[in-house]
Coordinates of C-alpha atoms and ligand atoms in Angstrom, one line a residue:
M1324 CA 81.8 -15.3 -2.5
V1325 CA 79.3 -12.9 -1.2
N1326 CA 78.6 -12.4 2.5
I1327 CA 75.0 -12.4 3.3
K1328 CA 73.8 -11.4 6.8
H1329 CA 70.2 -10.7 5.9
A1330 CA 68.0 -13.6 7.1
K1331 CA 64.8 -12.0 5.3
L1332 CA 66.7 -11.6 2.2
K1333 CA 67.8 -15.1 2.1
A1334 CA 64.4 -16.5 2.8
W1335 CA 62.9 -14.5 0.0
V1336 CA 65.5 -15.8 -2.5
D1337 CA 64.5 -19.4 -1.3
E1338 CA 61.0 -18.6 -1.6
V1339 CA 61.3 -17.4 -5.3
A1340 CA 63.8 -20.3 -6.1
N1341 CA 60.9 -22.7 -4.8
I1342 CA 58.5 -21.1 -7.5
C1343 CA 60.9 -20.6 -10.5
T1344 CA 63.0 -23.8 -9.8
P1345 CA 66.4 -22.6 -11.3
D1346 CA 69.3 -25.0 -11.9
A1347 CA 71.4 -22.7 -9.8
I1348 CA 71.6 -19.5 -7.7
V1349 CA 74.4 -17.2 -8.1
W1350 CA 74.7 -14.1 -5.9
V1351 CA 76.2 -11.3 -7.8
D1352 CA 79.3 -9.7 -6.0
G1353 CA 79.8 -6.9 -8.5
S1354 CA 83.5 -7.7 -9.4
E1355 CA 85.4 -7.2 -12.5
E1356 CA 86.0 -10.9 -12.6
E1357 CA 82.3 -11.7 -12.3
K1358 CA 81.7 -9.3 -15.2
K1359 CA 84.1 -11.1 -17.3
R1360 CA 82.7 -14.5 -16.4
L1361 CA 79.1 -13.3 -17.2
E1362 CA 80.1 -11.8 -20.6
R1363 CA 81.9 -15.1 -21.7
R1364 CA 78.8 -17.0 -20.7
G1365 CA 76.5 -14.6 -22.6
V1366 CA 78.5 -15.0 -25.6
A1367 CA 78.7 -18.6 -25.4
R1368 CA 74.9 -18.8 -25.2
G1369 CA 74.4 -16.5 -28.2
Q1370 CA 72.8 -13.8 -26.1
L1371 CA 75.7 -11.3 -26.6
I1372 CA 77.9 -10.7 -29.6
P1373 CA 81.5 -8.8 -28.8
L1374 CA 82.0 -5.9 -31.0
D1375 CA 85.2 -5.1 -32.8
A1376 CA 87.7 -5.0 -29.9
G1377 CA 89.8 -2.4 -31.5
K1378 CA 86.9 0.0 -32.4
Y1379 CA 84.7 -0.7 -29.5
P1380 CA 86.6 -1.9 -26.5
G1381 CA 84.5 -3.6 -24.0
C1382 CA 81.3 -3.3 -26.0
F1383 CA 78.7 -6.1 -27.0
Y1384 CA 75.6 -6.3 -29.0
S1385 CA 72.3 -7.9 -28.0
R1386 CA 68.9 -8.4 -29.8
S1387 CA 65.6 -9.0 -28.1
K1388 CA 62.6 -10.6 -29.7
A1389 CA 60.8 -8.6 -32.4
N1390 CA 57.8 -8.4 -30.2
D1391 CA 59.8 -7.2 -27.3
V1392 CA 61.4 -3.9 -28.1
A1393 CA 59.6 -1.3 -26.0
R1394 CA 57.7 -0.7 -22.6
T1395 CA 54.3 -2.5 -22.7
E1396 CA 52.3 0.0 -21.0
H1397 CA 49.0 -1.9 -21.3
L1398 CA 50.6 -4.9 -19.6
T1399 CA 51.8 -2.7 -16.8
Y1400 CA 49.7 -2.8 -13.7
I1401 CA 49.8 -1.3 -10.1
C1402 CA 48.5 -3.9 -7.7
T1403 CA 46.9 -2.3 -4.6
K1404 CA 44.2 -3.3 -2.3
D1405 CA 41.9 -0.3 -3.2
K1406 CA 41.4 0.3 -6.8
E1407 CA 41.0 4.1 -6.3
A1408 CA 44.6 4.2 -5.1
V1409 CA 46.0 3.8 -8.8
G1410 CA 43.7 6.4 -10.1
P1411 CA 42.1 6.8 -13.8
T1412 CA 45.6 6.7 -15.7
N1413 CA 47.0 3.3 -14.5
N1414 CA 46.0 -0.2 -15.0
W1415 CA 44.9 -1.8 -11.8
M1416 CA 44.8 -5.4 -10.6
S1417 CA 44.1 -6.6 -7.0
P1418 CA 47.6 -8.0 -5.4
E1419 CA 45.9 -11.5 -5.1
E1420 CA 45.1 -11.7 -8.7
G1421 CA 48.5 -10.2 -9.7
Y1422 CA 50.6 -12.6 -7.5
Q1423 CA 48.4 -15.6 -8.6
K1424 CA 48.5 -14.9 -12.3
A1425 CA 52.0 -14.3 -12.3
R1426 CA 52.9 -17.2 -10.3
E1427 CA 51.4 -19.5 -12.8
I1428 CA 53.8 -18.2 -15.4
L1429 CA 56.6 -18.2 -13.0
K1430 CA 56.3 -21.8 -12.0
G1431 CA 59.3 -23.6 -13.1
S1432 CA 60.2 -20.9 -15.5
M1433 CA 63.9 -21.0 -14.6
V1434 CA 64.5 -24.8 -15.1
G1435 CA 67.7 -25.1 -17.1
H1436 CA 68.7 -21.5 -16.1
T1437 CA 70.6 -19.7 -13.3
L1438 CA 68.8 -17.4 -10.9
Y1439 CA 71.1 -14.3 -10.4
V1440 CA 70.5 -12.3 -7.3
I1441 CA 71.5 -8.6 -7.8
P1442 CA 71.7 -6.6 -4.7
F1443 CA 71.5 -2.8 -6.2
S1444 CA 71.4 0.7 -5.1
M1445 CA 69.5 3.5 -6.6
G1446 CA 71.6 6.6 -5.7
P1447 CA 75.1 6.4 -4.3
I1448 CA 75.3 3.8 -1.8
G1449 CA 74.6 5.2 1.5
S1450 CA 73.3 8.6 0.3
P1451 CA 70.3 10.0 2.4
F1452 CA 68.6 9.8 -1.1
S1453 CA 69.3 6.2 -2.0
K1454 CA 66.9 3.2 -2.0
I1455 CA 68.1 -0.4 -2.1
G1456 CA 66.5 -3.2 -4.2
V1457 CA 67.3 -6.7 -4.9
E1458 CA 66.6 -7.9 -8.4
L1459 CA 66.3 -11.6 -9.0
T1460 CA 66.5 -12.5 -12.8
D1461 CA 67.3 -15.5 -15.3
S1462 CA 68.8 -12.9 -17.6
I1463 CA 72.8 -12.4 -18.0
Y1464 CA 71.7 -9.4 -20.3
V1465 CA 69.8 -8.0 -17.1
V1466 CA 72.8 -8.6 -14.8
L1467 CA 75.1 -6.8 -17.0
N1468 CA 72.8 -3.8 -17.7
M1469 CA 72.0 -3.3 -14.0
R1470 CA 76.0 -3.3 -13.5
I1471 CA 76.0 -0.3 -15.7
M1472 CA 72.7 1.2 -14.8
T1473 CA 72.8 0.9 -11.0
R1474 CA 75.4 0.3 -8.2
I1475 CA 75.5 -3.5 -7.5
G1476 CA 77.1 -6.1 -5.4
Q1477 CA 78.7 -6.6 -1.8
A1478 CA 78.9 -3.1 -1.1
V1479 CA 75.1 -2.9 -1.3
L1480 CA 74.7 -6.1 0.7
D1481 CA 76.9 -4.4 3.3
Q1482 CA 74.8 -1.3 3.5
L1483 CA 71.8 -3.5 3.7
G1484 CA 73.3 -5.1 6.9
T1485 CA 71.2 -7.7 8.7
D1486 CA 67.8 -6.1 8.5
G1487 CA 67.6 -3.3 6.1
E1488 CA 64.8 -2.4 3.9
F1489 CA 64.8 -3.3 0.3
V1490 CA 62.4 -3.5 -2.9
K1491 CA 62.0 -6.9 -3.8
C1492 CA 62.2 -7.2 -7.7
L1493 CA 61.7 -10.4 -9.4
H1494 CA 62.2 -10.8 -13.1
S1495 CA 61.9 -13.8 -15.4
K1496 CA 62.0 -14.1 -19.1
A1497 CA 59.9 -17.1 -18.8
D1498 CA 59.3 -18.1 -22.3
L1499 CA 58.9 -14.4 -23.6
D1500 CA 55.5 -15.0 -24.7
V1501 CA 53.8 -11.6 -25.3
N1502 CA 50.5 -13.4 -24.0
K1503 CA 52.2 -14.1 -20.6
R1504 CA 54.0 -10.9 -20.2
M1505 CA 53.0 -8.7 -17.2
I1506 CA 55.0 -6.0 -15.3
L1507 CA 53.3 -5.8 -11.8
H1508 CA 54.0 -3.4 -9.1
F1509 CA 52.9 -3.9 -5.5
P1510 CA 53.8 -0.7 -3.7
E1511 CA 52.0 -1.8 -0.5
D1512 CA 54.6 -4.7 -0.4
N1513 CA 57.5 -3.0 -1.9
T1514 CA 57.7 -5.6 -4.4
I1515 CA 57.9 -5.7 -8.3
W1516 CA 57.2 -8.7 -10.6
S1517 CA 57.9 -8.8 -14.2
V1518 CA 57.6 -11.8 -16.4
G1519 CA 57.6 -12.6 -20.1
S1520 CA 59.8 -9.5 -21.2
A1521 CA 63.7 -8.9 -21.7
Y1522 CA 63.3 -5.4 -22.9
G1523 CA 65.0 -2.8 -20.7
G1524 CA 62.2 -0.7 -19.4
N1525 CA 60.3 -3.8 -18.5
A1526 CA 63.3 -5.9 -17.2
L1527 CA 65.9 -3.5 -15.5
L1528 CA 63.6 -3.1 -12.6
G1529 CA 65.6 -0.4 -10.9
K1530 CA 64.8 2.0 -13.9
K1531 CA 61.1 2.9 -14.3
C1532 CA 59.6 0.2 -12.1
L1533 CA 61.6 1.1 -8.8
A1534 CA 62.9 4.6 -9.4
L1535 CA 59.7 6.1 -10.7
R1536 CA 56.6 3.9 -10.0
I1537 CA 57.5 2.5 -6.5
A1538 CA 59.6 5.6 -5.7
S1539 CA 56.8 8.0 -6.4
W1540 CA 54.3 6.0 -4.1
Q1541 CA 57.2 6.0 -1.2
A1542 CA 58.1 9.8 -2.0
R1543 CA 54.6 10.7 -1.2
K1544 CA 54.6 8.9 2.0
E1545 CA 58.0 10.2 2.9
G1546 CA 57.7 13.7 1.8
W1547 CA 60.1 13.9 -1.3
M1548 CA 59.6 13.6 -4.9
A1549 CA 60.5 11.0 -7.6
E1550 CA 60.5 12.5 -11.1
H1551 CA 61.0 11.7 -14.7
M1552 CA 63.6 14.5 -14.9
L1553 CA 67.0 15.3 -16.2
I1554 CA 69.5 17.3 -13.9
L1555 CA 72.1 19.5 -15.5
G1556 CA 74.5 22.3 -14.2
V1557 CA 75.6 25.5 -16.0
E1558 CA 78.9 26.9 -14.9
Q1559 CA 79.9 30.4 -15.4
N1560 CA 82.6 32.3 -13.5
G1561 CA 83.4 29.4 -11.3
K1562 CA 79.9 29.0 -10.1
T1563 CA 77.5 26.1 -11.1
E1564 CA 73.8 26.4 -11.1
Y1565 CA 71.4 23.3 -11.6
V1566 CA 68.1 22.7 -13.2
V1567 CA 65.9 19.8 -13.6
A1568 CA 63.5 19.2 -16.6
A1569 CA 60.8 16.9 -17.4
F1570 CA 59.8 16.2 -20.8
P1571 CA 57.7 13.1 -22.4
S1572 CA 59.8 10.2 -23.7
A1573 CA 61.5 10.9 -27.2
C1574 CA 61.4 14.7 -26.6
G1575 CA 65.2 14.8 -26.3
K1576 CA 65.9 14.5 -22.6
T1577 CA 69.3 12.9 -23.0
N1578 CA 70.3 15.5 -25.7
L1579 CA 69.5 18.4 -23.4
A1580 CA 71.3 16.7 -20.3
M1581 CA 74.6 16.8 -22.4
I1582 CA 74.4 19.9 -24.6
V1583 CA 77.5 21.6 -25.7
P1584 CA 77.6 25.3 -25.6
P1585 CA 76.9 26.7 -29.0
E1586 CA 79.4 28.5 -31.1
G1587 CA 77.8 31.9 -30.8
L1588 CA 78.2 31.8 -26.9
K1589 CA 81.8 30.4 -26.7
G1590 CA 82.9 33.7 -25.7
K1591 CA 80.9 33.7 -22.3
G1592 CA 83.0 30.7 -21.0
L1593 CA 79.9 28.7 -20.0
K1594 CA 80.1 24.9 -19.2
I1595 CA 77.3 22.4 -19.0
W1596 CA 77.5 19.6 -16.3
T1597 CA 75.4 16.5 -16.8
V1598 CA 74.1 14.9 -13.4
G1599 CA 71.5 12.7 -14.9
D1600 CA 69.4 12.3 -18.1
D1601 CA 66.2 10.4 -17.0
I1602 CA 65.2 10.3 -13.3
A1603 CA 65.7 12.9 -10.4
W1604 CA 64.9 12.3 -6.8
L1605 CA 64.2 15.5 -4.9
R1606 CA 64.4 16.4 -1.4
V1607 CA 64.3 19.5 0.7
G1608 CA 67.8 20.4 1.9
P1609 CA 69.0 21.6 5.3
D1610 CA 69.3 25.1 3.6
G1611 CA 65.6 25.1 2.7
R1612 CA 66.3 24.7 -1.1
L1613 CA 65.2 21.6 -3.1
W1614 CA 68.1 19.2 -3.9
A1615 CA 68.4 16.5 -6.7
C1616 CA 70.1 13.3 -6.9
N1617 CA 70.2 11.1 -10.0
P1618 CA 69.4 7.6 -8.7
E1619 CA 71.0 5.9 -11.9
A1620 CA 74.7 5.2 -12.6
G1621 CA 74.5 4.9 -16.4
F1622 CA 72.3 6.0 -19.5
F1623 CA 69.8 3.8 -21.2
G1624 CA 69.4 6.1 -24.4
V1625 CA 67.7 5.8 -27.6
A1626 CA 70.3 5.3 -30.4
P1627 CA 68.5 6.3 -33.6
G1628 CA 68.9 10.1 -34.0
T1629 CA 72.0 10.3 -31.7
N1630 CA 75.0 11.7 -33.7
S1631 CA 77.5 14.4 -33.4
K1632 CA 75.1 17.2 -34.0
S1633 CA 72.2 16.1 -31.8
N1634 CA 74.4 14.8 -29.0
P1635 CA 78.3 14.8 -29.5
N1636 CA 78.7 13.8 -25.7
A1637 CA 76.5 10.8 -26.1
I1638 CA 78.5 9.6 -29.2
K1639 CA 81.8 9.9 -27.0
T1640 CA 80.2 8.2 -24.2
V1641 CA 79.4 5.1 -26.1
Q1642 CA 82.8 4.3 -27.5
K1643 CA 83.7 1.7 -24.8
N1644 CA 82.0 -0.6 -22.3
T1645 CA 78.7 -0.2 -23.8
I1646 CA 76.0 -2.6 -24.6
F1647 CA 74.0 -2.0 -27.7
T1648 CA 70.5 -3.5 -28.0
N1649 CA 68.5 -3.8 -31.3
V1650 CA 70.6 -1.5 -33.4
L1651 CA 72.4 -2.7 -36.8
L1652 CA 75.2 -5.3 -36.4
G1653 CA 77.6 -4.7 -39.2
D1654 CA 79.4 -7.7 -40.7
D1655 CA 82.5 -6.0 -39.4
L1656 CA 81.3 -6.3 -35.9
S1657 CA 80.5 -2.4 -36.0
V1658 CA 77.0 -0.8 -34.7
W1659 CA 75.1 1.4 -36.6
W1660 CA 71.7 3.1 -36.4
E1661 CA 69.5 5.5 -38.6
D1662 CA 70.4 9.2 -38.2
G1663 CA 73.6 8.2 -36.4
E1664 CA 77.2 8.8 -37.0
G1665 CA 79.4 8.0 -40.1
A1666 CA 78.6 5.7 -43.0
P1667 CA 76.6 2.5 -42.4
P1668 CA 78.5 -0.7 -42.8
A1669 CA 78.6 -2.2 -46.3
S1670 CA 76.5 -5.1 -45.0
G1671 CA 75.1 -6.4 -41.8
T1672 CA 72.2 -7.9 -39.8
N1673 CA 69.3 -5.6 -38.8
W1674 CA 67.5 -5.5 -35.4
E1675 CA 65.2 -8.3 -36.5
G1676 CA 68.1 -10.5 -37.6
R1677 CA 67.5 -10.0 -41.1
P1678 CA 70.5 -9.5 -43.7
W1679 CA 70.8 -5.9 -44.4
K1680 CA 72.5 -3.8 -46.9
P1681 CA 72.3 0.3 -47.3
D1682 CA 70.0 -0.2 -50.4
F1683 CA 67.7 -3.0 -49.1
K1684 CA 63.9 -2.2 -49.0
D1685 CA 61.2 -3.5 -46.9
K1686 CA 57.9 -5.1 -48.2
N1687 CA 56.5 -1.3 -48.7
G1688 CA 59.4 -0.3 -50.8
R1689 CA 60.8 1.9 -48.0
P1690 CA 64.5 1.5 -46.9
L1691 CA 64.8 -1.6 -44.8
L1692 CA 65.5 -0.2 -41.2
G1693 CA 69.0 -1.2 -39.7
A1694 CA 67.9 -0.2 -36.2
H1695 CA 64.6 -0.4 -34.5
P1696 CA 63.5 3.1 -33.6
N1697 CA 63.7 2.3 -30.0
S1698 CA 66.9 0.5 -30.1
R1699 CA 69.3 1.6 -27.2
F1700 CA 72.6 2.1 -25.9
T1701 CA 73.7 1.3 -22.1
A1702 CA 76.4 3.2 -21.1
P1703 CA 78.3 4.1 -17.7
A1704 CA 77.5 7.7 -16.8
G1705 CA 81.0 8.3 -15.7
Q1706 CA 82.1 8.0 -19.3
C1707 CA 80.1 11.0 -20.4
P1708 CA 82.8 14.0 -21.2
S1709 CA 80.3 16.4 -19.5
I1710 CA 79.6 14.3 -16.5
A1711 CA 79.5 16.6 -13.4
P1712 CA 82.6 16.1 -11.2
N1713 CA 79.9 16.0 -8.3
W1714 CA 77.3 13.8 -10.1
E1715 CA 77.5 11.2 -7.2
D1716 CA 77.8 13.6 -4.3
P1717 CA 75.6 12.0 -1.6
K1718 CA 74.1 15.3 -0.8
G1719 CA 72.7 15.9 -4.2
V1720 CA 72.8 19.3 -6.2
P1721 CA 70.7 22.4 -5.3
I1722 CA 68.0 23.1 -7.8
S1723 CA 67.5 26.6 -9.2
A1724 CA 64.7 26.0 -11.5
V1725 CA 62.1 23.1 -12.6
I1726 CA 61.4 23.2 -16.3
F1727 CA 58.5 21.3 -18.1
G1728 CA 58.2 21.0 -21.8
G1729 CA 56.1 19.3 -24.5
R1730 CA 56.2 19.0 -28.2
R1731 CA 53.7 21.6 -29.6
E1732 CA 53.7 22.9 -32.9
R1733 CA 51.4 25.8 -31.9
L1734 CA 50.3 27.4 -28.7
A1735 CA 53.3 27.3 -26.3
P1736 CA 55.9 29.7 -26.7
L1737 CA 59.6 29.1 -26.5
V1738 CA 59.8 29.6 -22.7
F1739 CA 57.9 31.2 -20.1
E1740 CA 58.0 31.3 -16.4
S1741 CA 55.1 30.5 -14.1
L1742 CA 53.6 33.2 -11.8
D1743 CA 54.3 31.1 -8.6
W1744 CA 54.7 27.5 -7.4
N1745 CA 51.0 26.5 -7.7
H1746 CA 50.7 27.9 -11.3
G1747 CA 53.9 26.1 -12.0
V1748 CA 52.3 22.8 -10.9
Y1749 CA 49.3 23.5 -13.1
L1750 CA 51.8 24.2 -16.1
G1751 CA 53.2 20.7 -15.2
S1752 CA 50.1 19.0 -14.9
T1753 CA 48.9 20.1 -18.3
V1754 CA 52.2 19.1 -20.3
A1755 CA 51.1 17.9 -23.7
S1756 CA 52.8 16.7 -26.8
E1757 CA 51.3 16.2 -30.2
R1758 CA 51.4 12.7 -31.7
T1759 CA 53.9 12.5 -34.6
A1760 CA 53.3 10.2 -37.5
A1761 CA 55.1 7.5 -35.9
A1762 CA 52.9 6.9 -32.9
E1763 CA 49.5 5.4 -32.8
G1764 CA 46.5 7.8 -33.0
S1765 CA 46.0 10.7 -35.5
V1766 CA 48.7 13.1 -36.4
G1767 CA 48.4 16.3 -34.4
E1768 CA 46.2 14.8 -31.7
I1769 CA 47.1 16.1 -28.2
R1770 CA 48.5 13.5 -25.7
R1771 CA 48.5 14.8 -22.2
D1772 CA 51.6 13.7 -20.1
P1773 CA 51.5 15.6 -16.8
M1774 CA 55.0 16.1 -15.6
A1775 CA 56.1 13.4 -18.2
M1776 CA 54.8 10.9 -15.5
L1777 CA 51.9 9.6 -17.0
P1778 CA 53.2 6.0 -17.6
F1779 CA 55.5 6.2 -14.5
C1780 CA 53.3 7.6 -11.6
G1781 CA 52.7 4.7 -9.0
Y1782 CA 49.4 6.0 -7.7
N1783 CA 46.5 8.2 -8.2
M1784 CA 47.6 11.3 -10.4
G1785 CA 45.2 13.4 -8.9
E1786 CA 46.9 12.9 -5.4
Y1787 CA 50.3 13.1 -7.2
F1788 CA 49.2 16.7 -8.2
G1789 CA 48.3 17.2 -4.7
H1790 CA 51.5 16.1 -3.5
W1791 CA 53.4 18.7 -5.7
I1792 CA 51.0 21.3 -4.1
E1793 CA 52.0 20.1 -0.7
M1794 CA 55.6 20.0 -1.4
G1795 CA 55.6 23.8 -2.6
A1796 CA 54.3 24.7 1.0
K1797 CA 57.2 22.5 2.5
I1798 CA 60.0 24.1 0.5
P1799 CA 61.3 27.2 2.2
K1800 CA 63.2 28.3 -0.8
P1801 CA 61.6 26.7 -3.8
P1802 CA 63.0 26.8 -7.3
K1803 CA 61.1 28.8 -9.9
I1804 CA 59.0 26.7 -12.4
F1805 CA 59.2 27.2 -16.3
H1806 CA 57.8 25.7 -19.3
V1807 CA 59.6 25.5 -22.6
N1808 CA 58.8 24.3 -26.1
W1809 CA 61.4 23.7 -28.6
F1810 CA 59.1 22.5 -31.3
R1811 CA 57.1 25.6 -32.5
K1812 CA 56.7 25.7 -36.2
D1813 CA 56.0 28.6 -38.6
A1814 CA 53.1 28.7 -41.1
N1815 CA 55.1 26.5 -43.6
G1816 CA 55.6 23.8 -41.1
K1817 CA 59.4 24.6 -40.4
F1818 CA 60.8 24.5 -36.9
L1819 CA 61.3 28.3 -35.6
W1820 CA 64.0 27.4 -33.1
P1821 CA 67.3 25.4 -33.9
G1822 CA 67.4 23.4 -30.7
Y1823 CA 70.3 21.4 -29.5
G1824 CA 73.1 23.4 -28.1
E1825 CA 71.3 26.6 -28.9
N1826 CA 68.7 25.5 -26.1
L1827 CA 71.4 26.9 -23.7
R1828 CA 70.3 30.4 -24.5
V1829 CA 67.1 29.6 -23.1
L1830 CA 68.6 28.2 -20.0
E1831 CA 70.6 31.2 -19.5
W1832 CA 67.5 33.4 -19.2
I1833 CA 65.8 30.6 -17.1
L1834 CA 68.7 30.9 -14.5
A1835 CA 69.0 34.6 -14.6
R1836 CA 65.1 34.8 -13.8
A1837 CA 65.8 32.1 -10.9
R1838 CA 68.4 34.5 -9.5
G1839 CA 66.0 37.4 -9.5
E1840 CA 67.5 39.1 -12.8
G1841 CA 66.4 38.6 -16.6
K1842 CA 63.9 40.8 -18.4
A1843 CA 60.3 39.6 -18.6
D1844 CA 56.9 40.9 -19.4
K1845 CA 53.9 39.7 -17.5
T1846 CA 51.4 38.0 -19.9
P1847 CA 48.0 36.0 -19.0
I1848 CA 50.1 32.8 -19.2
G1849 CA 53.2 33.9 -17.2
Y1850 CA 56.3 36.0 -17.5
L1851 CA 57.7 36.0 -21.1
P1852 CA 61.4 37.0 -21.9
T1853 CA 61.2 40.5 -23.3
K1854 CA 62.5 40.6 -26.9
D1855 CA 65.9 41.4 -26.2
A1856 CA 66.3 39.2 -22.9
I1857 CA 67.5 36.0 -24.6
D1858 CA 71.2 36.3 -25.8
L1859 CA 71.1 35.6 -29.6
T1860 CA 74.6 36.5 -30.5
G1861 CA 75.9 34.6 -33.4
L1862 CA 72.5 33.1 -34.1
N1863 CA 71.0 33.7 -37.5
L1864 CA 67.4 33.3 -36.9
T1865 CA 65.0 34.2 -39.8
A1866 CA 63.4 37.6 -39.6
G1867 CA 60.5 37.6 -37.2
A1868 CA 61.2 34.1 -35.8
M1869 CA 61.7 35.4 -32.2
D1870 CA 58.5 37.3 -32.4
Q1871 CA 56.6 34.2 -33.4
L1872 CA 58.5 32.0 -30.9
L1873 CA 57.3 34.4 -28.1
A1874 CA 53.7 35.1 -29.4
V1875 CA 51.0 34.3 -27.0
K1876 CA 47.7 34.0 -28.7
P1877 CA 44.9 34.3 -26.2
E1878 CA 42.3 32.5 -28.7
E1879 CA 44.6 29.5 -28.9
W1880 CA 44.9 29.5 -25.4
A1881 CA 41.2 29.6 -24.7
G1882 CA 40.9 26.4 -26.9
E1883 CA 43.5 24.8 -24.9
L1884 CA 41.5 25.4 -21.9
D1885 CA 38.8 23.0 -23.3
G1886 CA 41.1 20.2 -23.5
V1887 CA 42.5 20.8 -20.1
K1888 CA 39.1 20.9 -18.5
T1889 CA 38.2 17.3 -20.1
F1890 CA 41.7 16.2 -18.8
F1891 CA 41.2 17.3 -15.4
E1892 CA 37.7 16.0 -15.0
K1893 CA 38.9 12.6 -15.4
F1894 CA 40.4 12.9 -11.9
G1895 CA 37.0 13.9 -10.2
A1896 CA 37.4 14.6 -6.6
Q1897 CA 41.1 13.7 -6.5
L1898 CA 42.1 16.7 -8.6
P1899 CA 43.3 19.4 -6.0
K1900 CA 41.2 22.3 -5.8
E1901 CA 44.3 24.5 -6.2
L1902 CA 44.6 23.2 -9.9
W1903 CA 40.9 24.2 -10.7
S1904 CA 41.7 27.7 -9.1
Q1905 CA 44.7 28.0 -11.4
F1906 CA 42.5 27.0 -14.3
N1907 CA 39.9 29.6 -13.5
A1908 CA 42.5 32.2 -12.8
L1909 CA 44.1 31.6 -16.2
K1910 CA 40.6 31.6 -18.0
D1911 CA 40.0 35.0 -16.4
R1912 CA 43.4 36.4 -17.3
L1913 CA 42.8 35.2 -20.9
K1914 CA 39.5 36.6 -21.1
S1915 CA 40.4 40.1 -20.0
K1916 CA 43.1 39.9 -22.6
V1917 CA 40.8 39.1 -25.3
T1918 CA 38.0 41.8 -24.5
A1919 CA 40.7 44.4 -23.6
Ligands
LIG1042 C1 62.9 5.9 -21.3 C2 61.4 6.3 -21.6 O1 63.3 4.8 -21.6 O2 61.2 7.4 -21.1 O3 63.6 6.6 -20.6 O4 60.7 5.8 -22.2
LIG1043 MN1 62.5 8.2 -19.7

């Protein structure tokens, strides 16, 4: 039995129950006993399948509808009184329209179902970084995932007390009709309503909806930052230094957050500590440095491509107590995914629920996919072998460097350092990735994804850039800002840099620079490592690869400026003048280089 002392919370639950009319209301207490009960219920209703208990203890399989397997950005809205508040990169709806449309879908949507009330904390309960939310949902899958991804239950209610503030999160699967799917954010009301989807990014409301969209709005008001960033520590000689890094979705954030030092650097005794793989909340600490906290408690990682080479720590993390969604389910109650670990099962059922064998082909004659490309694992962060001993420290961890990166075949060198904070903000605001064949649009086309926040910033991105500029002035000892690109290719289209664990070599240089060490040359785009500055011990790069990885081609950069200009112009008067100054200064530096 939970103990609820918060009158407004009770009143809100009643209000929602009046709209959705569930058969029952269950307050989630977070106990082990409750977990077992929900698992049994999920299994009985066919929503969960227990995996082989010997090989995958405590693990379950789940499959969502075929048209409900990813975040739906075009159905995601920020609902504010003033349209300008959301800027040119978000979908806008008025709060009246949003509430009214969603209410129509929600009316009676929980008849025959139970409404679960999940009190949850983003960030360790009681930490100065943390924010509390309460998610009302009709999905057992959501309760069990939220249990892994956040801290839930009675302890959160205790923290909330009689009148604490919380984000009101309402989720209903309704009838999972894509035509009645809406992910609505009401930042002025501290409210999120999500209907018609059961996919994680749309339904686990603590993650993208609260910890990024609503939190970015709160962060601007309250003078902190909510970012789409991993957090990791590098330990050497008993001292650990931390970085945060932002990359667009599907650029390997989870992999980088858990890297294993490469063979060639073994002698140096470096250790990597994972603090978070997706979201960082950042605040100025009493020492004048920027401190970071991971608001999540688990990993909601992409399965395909995860194997012992790309991410050995993730493979070890998902051995127990993990929920697998939309991967291949073996007839032997195993799970498997493309580019994964070990041999596939002899037969199974694929993510669409179709019979599957390794030689089955789809209608185009290509191998029939076992796992959806966006299939996921949900696993407790504490199970990761590289999890930092202090990952739940309520103070957070002090940040030495901020890293931005995109996926660029040309242009961006392996790594460079910004000239100062505002130049670093410029680098973040111009982050871009080239489209791969898997995405919509033409291959090679540039998709700008500033600070990797394009789908996650809860307000006008022009103002968001302004907030970054203002934060620079508020941090007495700011971290240095860097740009990395693991994806540069040679003339034959081959990757020049091996990536994965070898990326630690680049992190070493970044941390040295943050300490005021590390050799660099000043170039028009920023500080580049000198040819011998990155430790390449034991790495057999092809001849000339390092020259190509570090090449800065002013003509290519001049071309890039055209794209940046078009992008910046979208924000009109909301684009901070400081970013135009950075743009013009870079243009001048490049010009003098071309004519020199
Ligand atoms: C994620 C994403 O799921 O960025 O983390 O899309
Ligand atoms: Mn993400």
